[in-house]
Amino acid sequence: MTELPAFPYGAVYFRKSNPPKADWPRDYATAAEDSANMFRHWFLWSAIETAPGIFDWADYDRQLDLAAHNGITTVIAEFLTAAPEWAWRQFAHARFEDRDGKRAHSTYSHSCAVGGFPGLCLDNDDVRAAGEQFLRALVERYREHPGLGGYDIWNECNIPAAYCFCPATATRFREWLREKYGTVAALGEAWRRYSIAEWDDAEPPRTLAPYPDVLDWLQFRIDNAYRLMRWRADLIRSLDADHPVTAHGVALSISNMADGACHEWRAAAEVSSYGFTWVASRRGNEPWKQWHAVDLVRAGSRGKPFWHAEAQAGPLWMQPQVTGRPREDGRITDPEDIRLWNLVSFAGGATGMLYLRWRPLLDGPLFGAFGGYSMDGSRTPRSEMMRTLAEWATAPEQADVWEARPVRGEIGIVVVPESQLFCYAQQGSTALYAQAARGAYQGFLEAGYQPDWVLIDHIDEYDALYLPFPAMLPAAVASRLRVWVERGGTLLSEGCPGYFGDGGTVGAVQPNLGLDDLFGARESYVEFMPDLLDGLTFEVGGQAAPGGIFLQAYTPTTGTAVGWYRCEAAGAYADGAVAVVDNQFGQGRTRLVGTFPGYGHARQPSDASRAFFAEAARWAGLAPHATTGTPGILARLHASPSGAFLWVLNHCRQSETATVHFGEHLGPFTAATRRWGTGAAALDGQSLTVGVAGRDGAVVQLR
């Protein structure tokens, strides 16, 4: 297999018809001079197969030839999602269909001034065969080219929420149902549609509701998306075994799994390396946000290398995501922003950096956006920072930095896909689930801990878990949690765990699914009124903390009451009622909080909400790896067989002197050598003091 650069550093370059052809030789020379070693290009089906079986490769041949000449590796991003105009006519039956029966038409991507988007539905055998012909021609043309490094088989790993309801997708859905249920009778019983007489009677549901058919449909969409991803990966590998296959998502599994099939674990499982798009101008520049994204992708990658595959290096103009936000919230990118964003991704474990644009597009809604170089391709202060970072990251003497990997976090936040799917089906949005999960992450991070995202399949890797928004749980997940706690795990759960079970059915006993035994409590009162509970607070450990969304009060059985509702928002029925119950179960223990502290912290972060997560960590017996105690300064420890590296990131605009305290379970360290940044790094027992410039970081080798 062809070796990729030890540390890929570069950008997405060619998206026909940008940049202008006359500039290509100069741009490649500039990139090579500035230590870039990788470009990714969009190989658009609609721009290449100009008529059935007729291919125009000229522009793409030139990209790979220039790459080989300048020592730059090329990643081919295949774009079946831009179907040729003739295919829209020839395969009109395969146009995506939304739930209202409206068919898609050929349009432009915001990121590319070429028609053919959003492509045609690959559930149609004839379209998939035509797409396969294109992919075969593409791989066969370039697999021997010295400029080729690999293939990106799915740009941003998500599907449109609206699609697809065409007949071919309905057929695929029925095949999926047949595999799951086996018989028509079993399907009718599960769906409570007792008059389904044949498989063809089962239709994709076109309205959202918390019923089994909708939950099946949402899960099918995810499974189907990754079936097609595997088809592309297998096809390309069968044609070229010497070049790796990669892909990148958007780090939105916590919010866009239900409607967009975003699933970092499943996407990363199909490829040799993985990556993600993360753009502060679109998501916000609060420190926790990029950290949560890179940690999510690291979790999904399961030890595989991953890259920040599309990063921001320039401003974003006139787009709805930025309206009303201040300049410093990622809108006007400056060199220090680029430096900090790079270092956060590296500290989170990324070992590659590519920018969304090498230079900005000259047309379309995203004109002028994201590029580190100017509109004409000349250098800028931002590109000089890119060069500085590239020179450091790609230098051979930094190899040991990238061999070290982030240590496992002290606590895992459990991602239960079915919980998010049910939230979407019930609420029409994943917002409540996402706020609860992300708020918990933010809370632990700001309390000085490293929260990791973890699927239920991997919980044995952790001693302590946090379960956000568990209002719907499959019985199998509830059982798995019971066994894990019984064997010695420590579980902190938000309220209403498993209130809705398989198929969305409410349990007659709450907590449902046998979880009343696990938590040592029974429900005494419940409210499902998110609009009235934003002021909800509860008291635990002598401090008030915010909750929200739902409210569940308890009567302890084997457990012990340790927290109570203390707020007018709780209403007369719940004010003073038991809100928090601790329980010993087997060799493990649990804490059940009857509302959603993650949501409370996400909605309005405060000292009170931070105190809740700090106290929860103490209750769980967590020993922090590395803490600074200084707001805006975060530390992350990496380890390898040959040593350890400490990353200290300063999100503040002013320089700071940070003192990092190591957990007693680490070290002892006797020497510290700075590998990024200037100034001394002084060890004193279990602490290290280091100066960090504003929006900069320190990388310190520990021995």
PDB file of N, CA and C in Angstrom, residues 253-313:
ATOM      1  N   SER A 253     -22.551  13.478  15.200  1.00  0.00           N
ATOM      2  CA  SER A 253     -23.306  12.297  15.623  1.00  0.00           C
ATOM      3  C   SER A 253     -24.257  12.607  16.768  1.00  0.00           C
ATOM      4  N   ILE A 254     -23.942  13.600  17.593  1.00  0.00           N
ATOM      5  CA  ILE A 254     -24.757  13.898  18.766  1.00  0.00           C
ATOM      6  C   ILE A 254     -26.034  14.632  18.386  1.00  0.00           C
ATOM      7  N   SER A 255     -26.061  15.268  17.227  1.00  0.00           N
ATOM      8  CA  SER A 255     -27.252  16.034  16.842  1.00  0.00           C
ATOM      9  C   SER A 255     -27.865  15.596  15.521  1.00  0.00           C
ATOM     10  N   ASN A 256     -27.093  15.007  14.617  1.00  0.00           N
ATOM     11  CA  ASN A 256     -27.579  14.749  13.260  1.00  0.00           C
ATOM     12  C   ASN A 256     -27.553  13.278  12.862  1.00  0.00           C
ATOM     13  N   MET A 257     -27.535  12.390  13.828  1.00  0.00           N
ATOM     14  CA  MET A 257     -27.606  10.980  13.497  1.00  0.00           C
ATOM     15  C   MET A 257     -29.007  10.610  13.033  1.00  0.00           C
ATOM     16  N   ALA A 258     -30.021  11.115  13.720  1.00  0.00           N
ATOM     17  CA  ALA A 258     -31.401  10.724  13.417  1.00  0.00           C
ATOM     18  C   ALA A 258     -31.850  11.207  12.050  1.00  0.00           C
ATOM     19  N   ASP A 259     -31.520  12.447  11.693  1.00  0.00           N
ATOM     20  CA  ASP A 259     -32.004  12.985  10.424  1.00  0.00           C
ATOM     21  C   ASP A 259     -30.973  12.958   9.317  1.00  0.00           C
ATOM     22  N   GLY A 260     -29.673  12.891   9.656  1.00  0.00           N
ATOM     23  CA  GLY A 260     -28.636  12.945   8.639  1.00  0.00           C
ATOM     24  C   GLY A 260     -27.740  11.726   8.571  1.00  0.00           C
ATOM     25  N   ALA A 261     -28.009  10.703   9.398  1.00  0.00           N
ATOM     26  CA  ALA A 261     -27.219   9.468   9.411  1.00  0.00           C
ATOM     27  C   ALA A 261     -25.759   9.704   9.774  1.00  0.00           C
ATOM     28  N   CYS A 262     -25.480  10.791  10.491  1.00  0.00           N
ATOM     29  CA  CYS A 262     -24.111  11.040  10.947  1.00  0.00           C
ATOM     30  C   CYS A 262     -23.778  10.043  12.061  1.00  0.00           C
ATOM     31  N   HIS A 263     -22.746   9.252  11.854  1.00  0.00           N
ATOM     32  CA  HIS A 263     -22.401   8.204  12.817  1.00  0.00           C
ATOM     33  C   HIS A 263     -20.907   7.958  12.708  1.00  0.00           C
ATOM     34  N   GLU A 264     -20.135   8.615  13.572  1.00  0.00           N
ATOM     35  CA  GLU A 264     -18.677   8.560  13.450  1.00  0.00           C
ATOM     36  C   GLU A 264     -18.160   7.125  13.539  1.00  0.00           C
ATOM     37  N   TRP A 265     -18.735   6.318  14.421  1.00  0.00           N
ATOM     38  CA  TRP A 265     -18.248   4.953  14.604  1.00  0.00           C
ATOM     39  C   TRP A 265     -18.457   4.115  13.346  1.00  0.00           C
ATOM     40  N   ARG A 266     -19.624   4.229  12.753  1.00  0.00           N
ATOM     41  CA  ARG A 266     -19.911   3.403  11.581  1.00  0.00           C
ATOM     42  C   ARG A 266     -19.135   3.880  10.357  1.00  0.00           C
ATOM     43  N   ALA A 267     -18.987   5.175  10.210  1.00  0.00           N
ATOM     44  CA  ALA A 267     -18.233   5.687   9.066  1.00  0.00           C
ATOM     45  C   ALA A 267     -16.768   5.293   9.167  1.00  0.00           C
ATOM     46  N   ALA A 268     -16.173   5.493  10.333  1.00  0.00           N
ATOM     47  CA  ALA A 268     -14.754   5.194  10.495  1.00  0.00           C
ATOM     48  C   ALA A 268     -14.466   3.707  10.334  1.00  0.00           C
ATOM     49  N   ALA A 269     -15.442   2.868  10.638  1.00  0.00           N
ATOM     50  CA  ALA A 269     -15.239   1.425  10.529  1.00  0.00           C
ATOM     51  C   ALA A 269     -15.025   0.969   9.091  1.00  0.00           C
ATOM     52  N   GLU A 270     -15.458   1.777   8.121  1.00  0.00           N
ATOM     53  CA  GLU A 270     -15.397   1.371   6.714  1.00  0.00           C
ATOM     54  C   GLU A 270     -14.104   1.775   6.020  1.00  0.00           C
ATOM     55  N   VAL A 271     -13.243   2.548   6.684  1.00  0.00           N
ATOM     56  CA  VAL A 271     -12.100   3.140   5.994  1.00  0.00           C
ATOM     57  C   VAL A 271     -10.816   2.906   6.779  1.00  0.00           C
ATOM     58  N   SER A 272      -9.697   3.194   6.118  1.00  0.00           N
ATOM     59  CA  SER A 272      -8.388   3.021   6.752  1.00  0.00           C
ATOM     60  C   SER A 272      -8.058   4.157   7.702  1.00  0.00           C
ATOM     61  N   SER A 273      -8.497   5.346   7.351  1.00  0.00           N
ATOM     62  CA  SER A 273      -8.342   6.508   8.222  1.00  0.00           C
ATOM     63  C   SER A 273      -9.597   7.347   8.074  1.00  0.00           C
ATOM     64  N   TYR A 274      -9.811   8.231   9.019  1.00  0.00           N
ATOM     65  CA  TYR A 274     -11.050   8.986   9.051  1.00  0.00           C
ATOM     66  C   TYR A 274     -10.718  10.456   9.271  1.00  0.00           C
ATOM     67  N   GLY A 275     -11.729  11.301   9.243  1.00  0.00           N
ATOM     68  CA  GLY A 275     -11.511  12.718   9.451  1.00  0.00           C
ATOM     69  C   GLY A 275     -12.814  13.441   9.688  1.00  0.00           C
ATOM     70  N   PHE A 276     -12.721  14.763   9.815  1.00  0.00           N
ATOM     71  CA  PHE A 276     -13.927  15.531  10.096  1.00  0.00           C
ATOM     72  C   PHE A 276     -13.777  16.961   9.603  1.00  0.00           C
ATOM     73  N   THR A 277     -14.922  17.521   9.271  1.00  0.00           N
ATOM     74  CA  THR A 277     -15.030  18.950   8.992  1.00  0.00           C
ATOM     75  C   THR A 277     -15.442  19.641  10.277  1.00  0.00           C
ATOM     76  N   TRP A 278     -14.736  20.706  10.632  1.00  0.00           N
ATOM     77  CA  TRP A 278     -15.169  21.529  11.765  1.00  0.00           C
ATOM     78  C   TRP A 278     -14.778  22.968  11.476  1.00  0.00           C
ATOM     79  N   VAL A 279     -15.788  23.830  11.454  1.00  0.00           N
ATOM     80  CA  VAL A 279     -15.610  25.220  11.064  1.00  0.00           C
ATOM     81  C   VAL A 279     -16.225  26.102  12.145  1.00  0.00           C
ATOM     82  N   ALA A 280     -15.394  26.851  12.841  1.00  0.00           N
ATOM     83  CA  ALA A 280     -15.871  27.651  13.968  1.00  0.00           C
ATOM     84  C   ALA A 280     -16.912  28.675  13.546  1.00  0.00           C
ATOM     85  N   SER A 281     -16.786  29.210  12.336  1.00  0.00           N
ATOM     86  CA  SER A 281     -17.744  30.222  11.892  1.00  0.00           C
ATOM     87  C   SER A 281     -19.152  29.662  11.806  1.00  0.00           C
ATOM     88  N   ARG A 282     -19.278  28.361  11.607  1.00  0.00           N
ATOM     89  CA  ARG A 282     -20.597  27.744  11.506  1.00  0.00           C
ATOM     90  C   ARG A 282     -21.083  27.181  12.833  1.00  0.00           C
ATOM     91  N   ARG A 283     -20.177  26.818  13.712  1.00  0.00           N
ATOM     92  CA  ARG A 283     -20.553  26.114  14.935  1.00  0.00           C
ATOM     93  C   ARG A 283     -20.406  26.950  16.193  1.00  0.00           C
ATOM     94  N   GLY A 284     -19.588  27.988  16.142  1.00  0.00           N
ATOM     95  CA  GLY A 284     -19.317  28.785  17.332  1.00  0.00           C
ATOM     96  C   GLY A 284     -17.920  28.508  17.851  1.00  0.00           C
ATOM     97  N   ASN A 285     -17.330  29.510  18.491  1.00  0.00           N
ATOM     98  CA  ASN A 285     -15.925  29.464  18.866  1.00  0.00           C
ATOM     99  C   ASN A 285     -15.710  29.236  20.361  1.00  0.00           C
ATOM    100  N   GLU A 286     -16.787  28.875  21.111  1.00  0.00           N
ATOM    101  CA  GLU A 286     -16.586  28.576  22.518  1.00  0.00           C
ATOM    102  C   GLU A 286     -15.609  27.420  22.646  1.00  0.00           C
ATOM    103  N   PRO A 287     -14.700  27.457  23.630  1.00  0.00           N
ATOM    104  CA  PRO A 287     -13.628  26.452  23.686  1.00  0.00           C
ATOM    105  C   PRO A 287     -14.107  25.010  23.624  1.00  0.00           C
ATOM    106  N   TRP A 288     -15.190  24.673  24.347  1.00  0.00           N
ATOM    107  CA  TRP A 288     -15.601  23.266  24.432  1.00  0.00           C
ATOM    108  C   TRP A 288     -16.059  22.706  23.091  1.00  0.00           C
ATOM    109  N   LYS A 289     -16.504  23.561  22.179  1.00  0.00           N
ATOM    110  CA  LYS A 289     -17.155  23.051  20.973  1.00  0.00           C
ATOM    111  C   LYS A 289     -16.201  22.268  20.079  1.00  0.00           C
ATOM    112  N   GLN A 290     -15.040  22.831  19.771  1.00  0.00           N
ATOM    113  CA  GLN A 290     -14.111  22.082  18.927  1.00  0.00           C
ATOM    114  C   GLN A 290     -13.555  20.878  19.679  1.00  0.00           C
ATOM    115  N   TRP A 291     -13.323  21.028  20.977  1.00  0.00           N
ATOM    116  CA  TRP A 291     -12.850  19.885  21.761  1.00  0.00           C
ATOM    117  C   TRP A 291     -13.848  18.731  21.672  1.00  0.00           C
ATOM    118  N   HIS A 292     -15.143  19.036  21.797  1.00  0.00           N
ATOM    119  CA  HIS A 292     -16.125  17.951  21.784  1.00  0.00           C
ATOM    120  C   HIS A 292     -16.159  17.277  20.412  1.00  0.00           C
ATOM    121  N   ALA A 293     -15.937  18.057  19.349  1.00  0.00           N
ATOM    122  CA  ALA A 293     -15.958  17.494  18.002  1.00  0.00           C
ATOM    123  C   ALA A 293     -14.776  16.570  17.765  1.00  0.00           C
ATOM    124  N   VAL A 294     -13.581  17.021  18.115  1.00  0.00           N
ATOM    125  CA  VAL A 294     -12.407  16.178  17.854  1.00  0.00           C
ATOM    126  C   VAL A 294     -12.431  14.947  18.756  1.00  0.00           C
ATOM    127  N   ASP A 295     -12.936  15.086  19.979  1.00  0.00           N
ATOM    128  CA  ASP A 295     -13.046  13.916  20.852  1.00  0.00           C
ATOM    129  C   ASP A 295     -14.072  12.918  20.316  1.00  0.00           C
ATOM    130  N   LEU A 296     -15.134  13.422  19.699  1.00  0.00           N
ATOM    131  CA  LEU A 296     -16.142  12.546  19.111  1.00  0.00           C
ATOM    132  C   LEU A 296     -15.549  11.741  17.951  1.00  0.00           C
ATOM    133  N   VAL A 297     -14.785  12.397  17.108  1.00  0.00           N
ATOM    134  CA  VAL A 297     -14.181  11.709  15.965  1.00  0.00           C
ATOM    135  C   VAL A 297     -13.111  10.726  16.435  1.00  0.00           C
ATOM    136  N   ARG A 298     -12.344  11.112  17.443  1.00  0.00           N
ATOM    137  CA  ARG A 298     -11.365  10.177  18.002  1.00  0.00           C
ATOM    138  C   ARG A 298     -12.061   8.933  18.552  1.00  0.00           C
ATOM    139  N   ALA A 299     -13.185   9.124  19.247  1.00  0.00           N
ATOM    140  CA  ALA A 299     -13.923   7.976  19.786  1.00  0.00           C
ATOM    141  C   ALA A 299     -14.406   7.076  18.659  1.00  0.00           C
ATOM    142  N   GLY A 300     -14.979   7.678  17.613  1.00  0.00           N
ATOM    143  CA  GLY A 300     -15.474   6.891  16.496  1.00  0.00           C
ATOM    144  C   GLY A 300     -14.377   6.183  15.732  1.00  0.00           C
ATOM    145  N   SER A 301     -13.191   6.765  15.702  1.00  0.00           N
ATOM    146  CA  SER A 301     -12.087   6.186  14.930  1.00  0.00           C
ATOM    147  C   SER A 301     -11.504   4.943  15.591  1.00  0.00           C
ATOM    148  N   ARG A 302     -11.724   4.786  16.890  1.00  0.00           N
ATOM    149  CA  ARG A 302     -11.336   3.553  17.584  1.00  0.00           C
ATOM    150  C   ARG A 302      -9.873   3.172  17.337  1.00  0.00           C
ATOM    151  N   GLY A 303      -8.983   4.153  17.466  1.00  0.00           N
ATOM    152  CA  GLY A 303      -7.563   3.891  17.326  1.00  0.00           C
ATOM    153  C   GLY A 303      -7.006   4.086  15.940  1.00  0.00           C
ATOM    154  N   LYS A 304      -7.861   4.231  14.936  1.00  0.00           N
ATOM    155  CA  LYS A 304      -7.371   4.517  13.591  1.00  0.00           C
ATOM    156  C   LYS A 304      -6.883   5.966  13.519  1.00  0.00           C
ATOM    157  N   PRO A 305      -5.947   6.249  12.614  1.00  0.00           N
ATOM    158  CA  PRO A 305      -5.555   7.650  12.435  1.00  0.00           C
ATOM    159  C   PRO A 305      -6.713   8.474  11.909  1.00  0.00           C
ATOM    160  N   PHE A 306      -6.799   9.709  12.371  1.00  0.00           N
ATOM    161  CA  PHE A 306      -7.836  10.602  11.857  1.00  0.00           C
ATOM    162  C   PHE A 306      -7.262  12.000  11.692  1.00  0.00           C
ATOM    163  N   TRP A 307      -7.868  12.747  10.774  1.00  0.00           N
ATOM    164  CA  TRP A 307      -7.402  14.081  10.426  1.00  0.00           C
ATOM    165  C   TRP A 307      -8.498  15.111  10.656  1.00  0.00           C
ATOM    166  N   HIS A 308      -8.097  16.333  10.914  1.00  0.00           N
ATOM    167  CA  HIS A 308      -9.020  17.453  10.749  1.00  0.00           C
ATOM    168  C   HIS A 308      -9.037  17.721   9.252  1.00  0.00           C
ATOM    169  N   ALA A 309     -10.008  17.116   8.580  1.00  0.00           N
ATOM    170  CA  ALA A 309      -9.983  17.022   7.123  1.00  0.00           C
ATOM    171  C   ALA A 309     -10.470  18.282   6.425  1.00  0.00           C
ATOM    172  N   GLU A 310     -11.211  19.126   7.127  1.00  0.00           N
ATOM    173  CA  GLU A 310     -11.627  20.413   6.566  1.00  0.00           C
ATOM    174  C   GLU A 310     -11.679  21.419   7.704  1.00  0.00           C
ATOM    175  N   ALA A 311     -10.680  22.288   7.736  1.00  0.00           N
ATOM    176  CA  ALA A 311     -10.551  23.290   8.786  1.00  0.00           C
ATOM    177  C   ALA A 311     -10.639  24.686   8.183  1.00  0.00           C
ATOM    178  N   GLN A 312     -10.960  25.632   9.013  1.00  0.00           N
ATOM    179  CA  GLN A 312     -11.164  27.011   8.564  1.00  0.00           C
ATOM    180  C   GLN A 312      -9.857  27.788   8.584  1.00  0.00           C
ATOM    181  N   ALA A 313      -9.620  28.566   7.526  1.00  0.00           N
ATOM    182  CA  ALA A 313      -8.441  29.432   7.485  1.00  0.00           C
ATOM    183  C   ALA A 313      -8.771  30.826   6.971  1.00  0.00           C
TER     184      ALA A 313
END
